[in-house]
Coordinates of C-alpha atoms in Angstrom, one line a residue:
X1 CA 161.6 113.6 176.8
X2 CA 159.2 110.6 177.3
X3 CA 157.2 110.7 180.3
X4 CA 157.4 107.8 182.9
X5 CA 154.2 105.3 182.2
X6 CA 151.7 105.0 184.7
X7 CA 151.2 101.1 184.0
X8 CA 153.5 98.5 184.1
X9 CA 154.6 97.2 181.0
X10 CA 153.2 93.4 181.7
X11 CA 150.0 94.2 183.1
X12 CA 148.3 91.1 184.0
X13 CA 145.2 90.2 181.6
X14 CA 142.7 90.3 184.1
X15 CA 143.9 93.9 185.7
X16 CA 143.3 95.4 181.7
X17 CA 140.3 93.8 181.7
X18 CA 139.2 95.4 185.0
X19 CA 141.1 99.3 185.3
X20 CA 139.9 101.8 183.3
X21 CA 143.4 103.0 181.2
X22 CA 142.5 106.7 180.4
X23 CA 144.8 107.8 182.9
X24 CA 147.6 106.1 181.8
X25 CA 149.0 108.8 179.5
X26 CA 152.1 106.5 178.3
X27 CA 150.2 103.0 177.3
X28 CA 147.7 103.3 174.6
X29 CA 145.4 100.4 174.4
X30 CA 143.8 99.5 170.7
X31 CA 140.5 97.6 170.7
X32 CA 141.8 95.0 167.9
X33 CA 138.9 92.7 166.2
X34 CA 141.2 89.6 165.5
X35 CA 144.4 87.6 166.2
X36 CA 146.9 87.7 164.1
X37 CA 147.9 84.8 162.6
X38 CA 151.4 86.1 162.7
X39 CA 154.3 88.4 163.2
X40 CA 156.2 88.1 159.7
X41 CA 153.7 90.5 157.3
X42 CA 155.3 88.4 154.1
X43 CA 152.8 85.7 154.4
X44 CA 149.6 87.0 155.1
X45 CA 147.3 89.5 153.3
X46 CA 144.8 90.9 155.6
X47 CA 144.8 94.2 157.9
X48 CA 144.3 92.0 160.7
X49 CA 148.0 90.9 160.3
X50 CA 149.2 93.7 159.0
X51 CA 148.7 95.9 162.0
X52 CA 150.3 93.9 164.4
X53 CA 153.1 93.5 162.1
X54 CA 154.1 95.9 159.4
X55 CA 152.5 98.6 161.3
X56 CA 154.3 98.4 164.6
X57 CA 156.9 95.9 164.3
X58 CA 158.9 96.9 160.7
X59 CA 159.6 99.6 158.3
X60 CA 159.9 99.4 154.4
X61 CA 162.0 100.7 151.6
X62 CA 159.3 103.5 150.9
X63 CA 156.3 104.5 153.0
X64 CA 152.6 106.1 152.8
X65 CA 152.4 109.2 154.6
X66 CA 150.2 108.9 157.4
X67 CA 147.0 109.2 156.7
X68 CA 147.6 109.3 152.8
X69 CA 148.6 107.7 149.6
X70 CA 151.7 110.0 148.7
X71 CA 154.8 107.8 148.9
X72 CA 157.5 108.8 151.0
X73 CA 161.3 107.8 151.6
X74 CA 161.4 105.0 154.3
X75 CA 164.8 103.2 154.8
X76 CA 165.7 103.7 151.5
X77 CA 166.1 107.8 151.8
X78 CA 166.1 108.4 147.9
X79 CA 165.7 106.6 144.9
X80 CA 166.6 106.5 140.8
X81 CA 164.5 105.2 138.1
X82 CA 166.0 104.7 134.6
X83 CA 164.5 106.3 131.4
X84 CA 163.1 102.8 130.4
X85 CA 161.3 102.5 133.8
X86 CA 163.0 99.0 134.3
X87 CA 165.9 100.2 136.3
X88 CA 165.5 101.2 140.6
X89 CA 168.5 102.2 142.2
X90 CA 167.7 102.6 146.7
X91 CA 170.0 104.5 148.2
X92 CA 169.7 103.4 152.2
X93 CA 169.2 105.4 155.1
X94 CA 172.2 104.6 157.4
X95 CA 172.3 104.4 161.2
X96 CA 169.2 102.3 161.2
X97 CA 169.0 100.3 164.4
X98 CA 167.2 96.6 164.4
X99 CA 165.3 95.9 167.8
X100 CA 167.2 94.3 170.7
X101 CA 165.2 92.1 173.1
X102 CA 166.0 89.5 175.2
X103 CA 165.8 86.7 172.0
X104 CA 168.2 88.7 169.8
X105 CA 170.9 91.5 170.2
X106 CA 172.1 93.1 166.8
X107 CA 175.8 93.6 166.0
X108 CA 175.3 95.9 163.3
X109 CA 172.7 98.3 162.1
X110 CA 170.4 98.3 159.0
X111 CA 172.0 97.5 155.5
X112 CA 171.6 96.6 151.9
X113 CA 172.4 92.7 153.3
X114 CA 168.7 92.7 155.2
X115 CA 167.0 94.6 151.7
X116 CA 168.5 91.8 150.0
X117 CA 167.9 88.6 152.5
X118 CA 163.9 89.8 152.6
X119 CA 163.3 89.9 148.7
X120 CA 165.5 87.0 147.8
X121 CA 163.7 84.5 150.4
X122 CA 160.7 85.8 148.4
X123 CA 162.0 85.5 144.9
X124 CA 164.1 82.0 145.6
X125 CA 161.6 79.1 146.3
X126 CA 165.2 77.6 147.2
X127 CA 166.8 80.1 148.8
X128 CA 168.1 78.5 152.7
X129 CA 165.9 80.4 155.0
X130 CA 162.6 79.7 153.0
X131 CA 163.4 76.0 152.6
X132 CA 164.0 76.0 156.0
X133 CA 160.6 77.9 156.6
X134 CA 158.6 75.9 154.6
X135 CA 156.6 78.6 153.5
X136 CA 154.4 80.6 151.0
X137 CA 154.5 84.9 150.0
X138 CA 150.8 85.1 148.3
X139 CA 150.9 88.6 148.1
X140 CA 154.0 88.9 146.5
X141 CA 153.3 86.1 144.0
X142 CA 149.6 87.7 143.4
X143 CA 151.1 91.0 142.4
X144 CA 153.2 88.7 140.0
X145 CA 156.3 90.6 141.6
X146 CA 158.1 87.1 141.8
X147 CA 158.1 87.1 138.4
X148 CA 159.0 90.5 137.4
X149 CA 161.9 91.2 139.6
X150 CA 164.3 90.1 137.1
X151 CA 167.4 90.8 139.6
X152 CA 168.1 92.5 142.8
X153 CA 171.5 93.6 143.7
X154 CA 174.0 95.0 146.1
X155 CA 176.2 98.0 144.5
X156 CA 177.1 99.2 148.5
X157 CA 176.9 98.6 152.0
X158 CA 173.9 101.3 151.3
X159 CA 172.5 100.8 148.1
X160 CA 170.4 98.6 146.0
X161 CA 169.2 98.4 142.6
X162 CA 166.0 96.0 141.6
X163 CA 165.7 95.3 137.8
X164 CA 162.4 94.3 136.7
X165 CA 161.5 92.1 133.4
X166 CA 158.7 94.8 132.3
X167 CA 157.7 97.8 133.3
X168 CA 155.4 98.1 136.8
X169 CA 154.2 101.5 136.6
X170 CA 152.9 101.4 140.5
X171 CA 157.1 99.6 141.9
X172 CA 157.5 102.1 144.1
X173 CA 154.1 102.1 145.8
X174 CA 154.4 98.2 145.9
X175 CA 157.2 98.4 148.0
X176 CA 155.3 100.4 150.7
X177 CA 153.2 98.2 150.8
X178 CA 152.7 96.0 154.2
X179 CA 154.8 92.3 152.5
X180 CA 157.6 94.6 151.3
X181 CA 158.6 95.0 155.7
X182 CA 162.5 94.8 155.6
X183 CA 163.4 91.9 157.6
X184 CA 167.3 91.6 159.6
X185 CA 169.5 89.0 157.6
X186 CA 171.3 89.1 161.0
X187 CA 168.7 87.7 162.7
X188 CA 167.7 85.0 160.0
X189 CA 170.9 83.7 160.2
X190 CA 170.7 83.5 163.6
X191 CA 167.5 81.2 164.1
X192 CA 168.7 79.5 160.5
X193 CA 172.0 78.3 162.5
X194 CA 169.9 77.0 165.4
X195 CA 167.0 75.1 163.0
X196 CA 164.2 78.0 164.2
X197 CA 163.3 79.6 161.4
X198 CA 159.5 80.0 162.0
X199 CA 160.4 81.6 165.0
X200 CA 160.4 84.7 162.6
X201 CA 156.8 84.7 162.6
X202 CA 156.3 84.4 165.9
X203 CA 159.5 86.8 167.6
X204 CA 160.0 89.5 164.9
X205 CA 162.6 91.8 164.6
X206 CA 162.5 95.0 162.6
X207 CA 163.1 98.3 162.8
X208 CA 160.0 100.0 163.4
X209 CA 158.7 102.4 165.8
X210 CA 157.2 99.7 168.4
X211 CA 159.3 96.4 169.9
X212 CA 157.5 93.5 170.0
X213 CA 156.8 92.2 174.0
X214 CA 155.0 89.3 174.0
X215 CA 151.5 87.4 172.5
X216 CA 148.7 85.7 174.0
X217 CA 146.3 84.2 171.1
X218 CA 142.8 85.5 171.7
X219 CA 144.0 88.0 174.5
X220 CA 146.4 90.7 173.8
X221 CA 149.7 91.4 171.9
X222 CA 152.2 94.0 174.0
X223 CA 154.5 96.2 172.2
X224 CA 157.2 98.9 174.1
X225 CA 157.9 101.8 172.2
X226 CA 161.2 101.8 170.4
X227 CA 164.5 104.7 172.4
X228 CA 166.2 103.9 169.2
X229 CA 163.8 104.6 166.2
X230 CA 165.4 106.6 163.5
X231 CA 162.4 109.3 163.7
X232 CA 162.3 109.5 167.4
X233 CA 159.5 112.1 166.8
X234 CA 157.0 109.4 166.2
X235 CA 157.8 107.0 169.1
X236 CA 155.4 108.8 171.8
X237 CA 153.9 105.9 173.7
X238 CA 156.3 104.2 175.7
X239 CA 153.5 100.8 175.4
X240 CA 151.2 100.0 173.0
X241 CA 148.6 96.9 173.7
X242 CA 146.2 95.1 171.0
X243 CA 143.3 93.8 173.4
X244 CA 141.7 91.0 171.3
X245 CA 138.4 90.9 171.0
X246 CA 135.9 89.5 168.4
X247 CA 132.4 91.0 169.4
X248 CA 131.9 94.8 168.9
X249 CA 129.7 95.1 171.6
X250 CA 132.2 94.4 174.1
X251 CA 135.0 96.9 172.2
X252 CA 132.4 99.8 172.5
X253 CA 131.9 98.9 176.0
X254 CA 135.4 98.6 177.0
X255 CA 136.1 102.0 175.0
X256 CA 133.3 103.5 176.9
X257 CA 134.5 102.7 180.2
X258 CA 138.4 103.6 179.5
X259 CA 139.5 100.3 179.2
X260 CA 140.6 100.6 175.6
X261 CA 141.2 104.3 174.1
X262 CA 140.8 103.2 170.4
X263 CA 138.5 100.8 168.9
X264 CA 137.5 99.5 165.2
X265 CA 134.7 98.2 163.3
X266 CA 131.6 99.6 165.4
X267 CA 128.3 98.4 165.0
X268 CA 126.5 100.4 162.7
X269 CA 123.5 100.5 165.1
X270 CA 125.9 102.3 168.0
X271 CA 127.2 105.1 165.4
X272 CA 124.5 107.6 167.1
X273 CA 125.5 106.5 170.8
X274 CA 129.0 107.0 170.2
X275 CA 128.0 110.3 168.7
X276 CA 126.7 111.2 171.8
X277 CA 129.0 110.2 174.6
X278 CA 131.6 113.4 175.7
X279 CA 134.2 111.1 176.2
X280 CA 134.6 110.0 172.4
X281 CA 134.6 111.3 169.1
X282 CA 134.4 109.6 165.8
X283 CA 136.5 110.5 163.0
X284 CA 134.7 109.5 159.5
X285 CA 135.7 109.2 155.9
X286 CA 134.5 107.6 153.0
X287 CA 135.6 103.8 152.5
X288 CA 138.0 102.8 150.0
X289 CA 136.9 99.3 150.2
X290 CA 134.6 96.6 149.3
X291 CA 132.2 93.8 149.9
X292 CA 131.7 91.5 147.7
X293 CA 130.6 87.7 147.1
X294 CA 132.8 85.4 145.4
X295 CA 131.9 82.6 143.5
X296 CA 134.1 80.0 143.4
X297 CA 134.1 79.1 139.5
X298 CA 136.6 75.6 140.1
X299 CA 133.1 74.3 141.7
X300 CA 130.5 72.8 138.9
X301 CA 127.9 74.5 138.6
X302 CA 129.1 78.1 139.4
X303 CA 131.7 77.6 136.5
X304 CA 128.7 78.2 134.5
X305 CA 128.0 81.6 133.7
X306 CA 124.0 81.9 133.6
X307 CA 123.8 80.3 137.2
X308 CA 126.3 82.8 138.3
X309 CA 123.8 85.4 136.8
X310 CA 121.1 84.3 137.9
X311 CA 122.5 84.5 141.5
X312 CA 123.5 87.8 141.0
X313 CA 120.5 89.5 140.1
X314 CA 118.4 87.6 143.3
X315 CA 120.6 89.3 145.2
X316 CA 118.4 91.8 146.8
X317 CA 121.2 94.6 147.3
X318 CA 119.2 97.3 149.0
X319 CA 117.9 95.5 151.2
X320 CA 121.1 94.1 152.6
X321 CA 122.7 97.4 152.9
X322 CA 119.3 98.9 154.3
X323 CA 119.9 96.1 157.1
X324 CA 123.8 94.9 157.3
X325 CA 125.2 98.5 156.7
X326 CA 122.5 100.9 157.8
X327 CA 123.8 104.5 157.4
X328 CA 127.2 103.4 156.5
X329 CA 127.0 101.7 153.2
X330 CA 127.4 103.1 149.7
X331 CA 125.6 100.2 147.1
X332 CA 128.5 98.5 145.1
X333 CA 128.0 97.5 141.4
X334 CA 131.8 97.3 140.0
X335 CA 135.1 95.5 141.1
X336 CA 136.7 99.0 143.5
X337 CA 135.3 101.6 144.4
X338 CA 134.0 105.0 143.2
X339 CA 137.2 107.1 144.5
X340 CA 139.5 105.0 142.8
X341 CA 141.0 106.3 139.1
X342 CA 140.2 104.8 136.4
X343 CA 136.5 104.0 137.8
X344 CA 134.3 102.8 135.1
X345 CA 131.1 105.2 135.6
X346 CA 129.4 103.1 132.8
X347 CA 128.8 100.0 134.9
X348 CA 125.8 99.2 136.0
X349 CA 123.9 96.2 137.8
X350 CA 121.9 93.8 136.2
X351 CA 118.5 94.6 137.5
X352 CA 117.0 92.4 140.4
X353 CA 114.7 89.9 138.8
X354 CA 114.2 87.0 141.2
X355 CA 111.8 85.6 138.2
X356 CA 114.5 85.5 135.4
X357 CA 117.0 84.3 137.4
X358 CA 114.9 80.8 137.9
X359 CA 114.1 81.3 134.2
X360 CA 118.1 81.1 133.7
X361 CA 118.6 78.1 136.3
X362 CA 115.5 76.2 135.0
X363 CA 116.9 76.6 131.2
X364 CA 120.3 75.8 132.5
X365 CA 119.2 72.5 133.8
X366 CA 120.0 73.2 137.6
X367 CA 117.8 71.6 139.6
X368 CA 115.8 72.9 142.4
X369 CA 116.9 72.5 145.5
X370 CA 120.7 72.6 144.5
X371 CA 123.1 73.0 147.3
X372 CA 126.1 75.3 148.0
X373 CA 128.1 76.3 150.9
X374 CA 128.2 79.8 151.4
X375 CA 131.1 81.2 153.6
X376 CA 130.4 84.1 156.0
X377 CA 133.2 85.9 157.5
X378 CA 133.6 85.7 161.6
X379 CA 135.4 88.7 162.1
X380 CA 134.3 92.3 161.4
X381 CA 135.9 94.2 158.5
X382 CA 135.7 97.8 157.5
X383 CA 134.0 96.5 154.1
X384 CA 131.3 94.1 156.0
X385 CA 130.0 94.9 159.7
X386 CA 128.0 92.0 159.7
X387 CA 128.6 88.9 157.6
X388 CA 126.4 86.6 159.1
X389 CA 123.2 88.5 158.7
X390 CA 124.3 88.9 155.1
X391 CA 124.9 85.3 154.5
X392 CA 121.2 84.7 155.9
X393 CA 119.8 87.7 153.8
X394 CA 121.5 85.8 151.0
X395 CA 120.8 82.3 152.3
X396 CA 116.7 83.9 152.1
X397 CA 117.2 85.8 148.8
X398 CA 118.8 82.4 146.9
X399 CA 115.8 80.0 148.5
X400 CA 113.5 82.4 146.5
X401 CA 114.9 80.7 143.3
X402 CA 115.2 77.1 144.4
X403 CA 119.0 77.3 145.9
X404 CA 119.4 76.0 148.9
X405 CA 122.6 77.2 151.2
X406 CA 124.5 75.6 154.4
X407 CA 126.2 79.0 156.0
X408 CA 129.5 77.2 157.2
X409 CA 132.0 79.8 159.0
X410 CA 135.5 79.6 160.9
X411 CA 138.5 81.4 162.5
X412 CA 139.5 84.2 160.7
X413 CA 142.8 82.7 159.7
X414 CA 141.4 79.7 158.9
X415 CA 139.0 80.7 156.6
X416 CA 141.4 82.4 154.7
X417 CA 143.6 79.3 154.3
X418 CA 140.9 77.1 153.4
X419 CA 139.2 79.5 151.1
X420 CA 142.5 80.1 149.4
X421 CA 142.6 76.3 149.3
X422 CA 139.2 76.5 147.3
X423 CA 137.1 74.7 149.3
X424 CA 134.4 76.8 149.4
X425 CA 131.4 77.0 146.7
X426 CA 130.3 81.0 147.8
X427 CA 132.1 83.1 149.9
X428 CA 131.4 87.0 151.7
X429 CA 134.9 88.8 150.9
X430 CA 136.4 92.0 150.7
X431 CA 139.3 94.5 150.3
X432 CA 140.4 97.8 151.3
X433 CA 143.0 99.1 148.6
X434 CA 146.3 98.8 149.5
X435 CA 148.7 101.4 147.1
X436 CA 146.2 103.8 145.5
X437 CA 146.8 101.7 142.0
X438 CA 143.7 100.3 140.1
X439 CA 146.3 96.8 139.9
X440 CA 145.8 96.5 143.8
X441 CA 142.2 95.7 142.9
X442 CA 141.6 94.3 139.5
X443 CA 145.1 92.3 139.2
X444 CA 145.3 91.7 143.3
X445 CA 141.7 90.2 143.5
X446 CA 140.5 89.1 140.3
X447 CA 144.0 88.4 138.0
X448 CA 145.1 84.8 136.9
X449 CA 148.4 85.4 139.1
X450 CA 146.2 85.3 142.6
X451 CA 144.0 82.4 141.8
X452 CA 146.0 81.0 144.6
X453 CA 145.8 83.5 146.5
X454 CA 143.5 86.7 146.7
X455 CA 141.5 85.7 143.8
X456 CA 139.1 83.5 145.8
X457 CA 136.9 83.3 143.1
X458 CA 139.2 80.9 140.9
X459 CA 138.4 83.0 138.1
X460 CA 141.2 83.4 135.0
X461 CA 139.7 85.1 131.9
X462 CA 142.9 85.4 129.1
X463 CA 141.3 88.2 127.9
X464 CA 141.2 89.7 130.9
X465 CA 144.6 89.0 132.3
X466 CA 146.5 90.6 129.0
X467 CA 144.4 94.0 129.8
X468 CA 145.7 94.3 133.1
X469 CA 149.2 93.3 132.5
X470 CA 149.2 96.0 129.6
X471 CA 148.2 98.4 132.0
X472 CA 151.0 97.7 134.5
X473 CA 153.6 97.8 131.7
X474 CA 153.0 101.6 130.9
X475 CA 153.3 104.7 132.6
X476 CA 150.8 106.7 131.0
X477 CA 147.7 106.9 133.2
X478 CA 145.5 108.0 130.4
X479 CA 146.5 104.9 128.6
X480 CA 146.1 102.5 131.8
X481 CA 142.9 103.9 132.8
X482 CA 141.1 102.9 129.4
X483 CA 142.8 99.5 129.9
X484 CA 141.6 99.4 133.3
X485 CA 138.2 100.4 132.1
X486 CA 137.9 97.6 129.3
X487 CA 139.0 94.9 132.0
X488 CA 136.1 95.6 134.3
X489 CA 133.5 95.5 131.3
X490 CA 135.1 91.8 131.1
X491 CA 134.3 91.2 135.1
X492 CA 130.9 92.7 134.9
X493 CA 130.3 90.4 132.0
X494 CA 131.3 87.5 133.3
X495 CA 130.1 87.3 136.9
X496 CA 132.6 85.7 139.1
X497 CA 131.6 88.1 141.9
X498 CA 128.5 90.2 142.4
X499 CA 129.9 93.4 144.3
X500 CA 127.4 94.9 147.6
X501 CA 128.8 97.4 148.7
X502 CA 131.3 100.4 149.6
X503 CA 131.5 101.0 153.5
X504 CA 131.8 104.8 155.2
X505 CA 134.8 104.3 157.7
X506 CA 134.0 104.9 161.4
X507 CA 137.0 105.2 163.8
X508 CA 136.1 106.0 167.3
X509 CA 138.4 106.8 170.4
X510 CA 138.2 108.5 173.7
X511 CA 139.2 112.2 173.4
X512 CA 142.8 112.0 174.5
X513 CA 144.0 110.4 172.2
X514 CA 145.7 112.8 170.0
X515 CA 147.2 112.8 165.8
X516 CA 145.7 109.2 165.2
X517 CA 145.2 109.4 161.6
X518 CA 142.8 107.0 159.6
X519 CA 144.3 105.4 156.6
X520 CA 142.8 105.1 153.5
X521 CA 144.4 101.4 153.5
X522 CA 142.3 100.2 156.4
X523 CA 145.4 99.9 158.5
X524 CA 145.9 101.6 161.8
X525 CA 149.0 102.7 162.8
X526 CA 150.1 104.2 166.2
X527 CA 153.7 105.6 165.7
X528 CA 152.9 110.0 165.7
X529 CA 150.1 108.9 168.1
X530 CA 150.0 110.6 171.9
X531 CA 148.0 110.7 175.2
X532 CA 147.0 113.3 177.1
X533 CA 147.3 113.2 180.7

């Protein structure tokens, strides 16, 4: 039985802002570090969006275990792969109830008609609803899933079968991922018929453990727990509250007074003071992540090689992480991380050489004094605590060998359109893995399929591309790993990003908060999650 909640479910900003919340066993406030740009996890990429989405909002075929990278059943409860790997046949769970708020009130529950109305939007640039929505799926499309899903169909009211063009050896852990969230057809229709169909971003409906309440940009987002979730074990909060906030100063602060009971993304300087305060603990793991600068190699004269060398090796690595990361940075030298398979150990930095790399720009014909904008990130992430003192650690390192840099910056989803866009010379990026597959990195980041999307360097090397797509289209790891290995020899040699560095995840929260498990995907999730009194 759920308790009665000691807060009001619409809380007035201004009282959440002022009363301390530990006591409210019921309504578990999360410390978030952005706004969303969003409610519909299709179009967007970024944890940000993916937490007060895909984590709260919707389920998906398959699922992570919390906490994990194993792949469970989700709303499909089992599944069938043919002998030549090209062949998935979902059988659905049934009884699966969509959210009912006061914008929409299901008639039915959870079939193969929403599986079907979520993929086909994204595989049909013509398909009704996505005319209508005038819209983009980058992640989709940089996975190259639109073009490998040679056929989805509907063999029952409760079963679905996806035929793919070549073999994906990582399908299934794609469709746990956060774009795959299963979507209500119902409801499409519905705001299709009455010419509102952005109003899926922005009122969703799915059928996940939390109901979506209502949005203030910059403030807060309010969830309720959902009566009706088909695992009503894991619906023990009967409200969940994002309170947005941008500076991790004030986070700590409000999670030290018990205003918030989870926050994200802590300054590296207040690890110790956290460390030491009874009322919180810290869990800590290493980071499956990434920070990394991107050149932009569309933009004369990065799209020459020796001046993206040369500013690779000015790049005065320890330094930066002694500074930007302090005790929570591993350094970086490949394209993922050390903990992910298939890891070329071999790799190594070109050494710093502030000298040569003038040497290279002076025989290159770059004058001194050449301009670029570099891009620092305004939110934190768990792959860059700081981005602004990196960009002027950089903006320092690069004046050392005649480069000049303007440090431009803007709102988090803004600066992912506009970099996506390419309008940027030198961008501070990053990724946490998403699926546990060596694709989510070298194909999601750096492939020809997400130039316009993930790839923010611009950079599509043939050579390249054919190793990674080989390494999809089998399903022998041993096989894909030495693929894998000989496409990031290619990326070392060819410089479109210089990687810094490999962040140690730090997740504080007040003590009663109870079963919160970190992911390995950088995404936080609160279904499982409890209070105590």
């Amino acid at each position: 039985m759920r308790r009665i909640a000691l807060l009001p479910p619409l809380l007035a900003v201004g009282l959440l802002a002022a009363t301390p919340l530990a006591q409210a066993a019921d309504t578990l406030v999360f410390c978030s570090e952005g706004s969303p740009a969003g409610f519909d996890p299709g179009l967007y990429t970024t944890g940000t969006d993916f937490d007060a989405s895909a984590e709260t909002v919707f389920n998906r075929l398959t699922q992570f275990e919390r906490g994990g990278t194993t792949v469970e059943p989700g709303l499909a409860e089992r599944w069938e792969v043919s002998e030549d790997g090209l062949t998935y046949t979902f059988t659905l769970r049934q009884g699966v109830k969509f959210h009912s708020t006061e914008y929409f009130k299901p008639t039915r529950t959870f079939n193969a008609d929403d599986v079907l109305f979520t993929f086909e939007r994204m595989l049909d640039k013509n398909h009704p609803f996505r005319t209508a929505y005038a819209t983009e799926f980058p992640y989709f499309t940089d996975m190259g899933m639109d073009g490998n899903i040679a056929s989805l169909e509907k063999l029952g009211e409760y079963q679905v079968r996806f035929t793919l063009a070549s073999v994906d050896a990582a399908f299934v852990q794609n469709l746990a991922m956060s774009f795959a969230s299963i979507h209500s057809a119902e409801y499409a229709d519905q705001l299709l018929k009455a010419g509102r169909a952005a109003d899926i971003n922005q009122k969703p409906i799915g059928t996940g453990p939390f109901v979506f309440s209502r949005y203030q940009k910059d403030a807060q987002i309010r969830f309720k727990g959902n009566p009706d979730y088909w695992k009503p074990d894991d619906v023990k909060l009967d409200n969940l509250i994002f309170a947005i906030n941008t500076d991790s100063s004030v986070r700590y602060q409000k999670l030290r007074a018990g205003e918030c009971h989870i926050t994200l993304n802590p300054r590296p300087a207040d690890l110790d003071a956290m460390k030491r305060d009874p009322k919180l603990r810290i869990l800590e793991q290493p980071g499956y992540n990434l920070g990394y600068i991107a050149y932009n190699v569309t933009h004369s004269p990065l799209d020459r090689l020796e001046v993206r060398q040369a500013l690779d090796m000015a790049v005065n690595k320890p330094a930066i992480i002694k500074a930007v990361y302090q005790s929570a940075g591993q350094r970086a030298v490949n394209a993922m991380p050390p903990s992910q398979w298939s890891y070329d150990e071999n790799i190594q930095d070109a050494p710093f050489d502030p000298e040569k790399a003038k040497d290279l720009l002076k025989a290159a014909g770059i004058a001194e004094g050449t301009t670029f904008t570099l891009w620092a990130m305004p939110v934190q992430r768990p792959y860059n605590p700081n981005a602004r003192l990196m960009a002027e650690m950089l903006q320092a390192d690069w004046a050392k060998i005649g480069i000049k840099t303007n440090i431009v910056s803007y709102e988090w989803g803004e600066y992912l359109k506009r970099a996506k866009a390419g309008e940027h010379d030198i961008m501070l990026i990053g990724w946490t893995g998403d699926n546990g597959d060596p694709d989510n990195w070298l194909g999601t980041l750096y492939g020809c399929d997400a130039v316009n999307g993930n790839n923010f360097s611009k950079w599509c090397d043939p050579a390249y591309d054919t190793l990674i797509k080989d390494g999809k289209r089998i399903t022998d790891q041993a096989q894909r790993g030495e693929l894998y290995r000989q496409a990031q020899q290619v990326l070392k040699r060819q410089v479109p990003i210089t990687p810094i560095a490999h962040s140690t995840v730090n997740q504080p929260m007040r003590f009663e908060v109870k079963d919160f498990k970190v992911s390995p995907f950088g995404l936080n999730s609160f279904y499982g999650v409890s209070l105590e009194k």
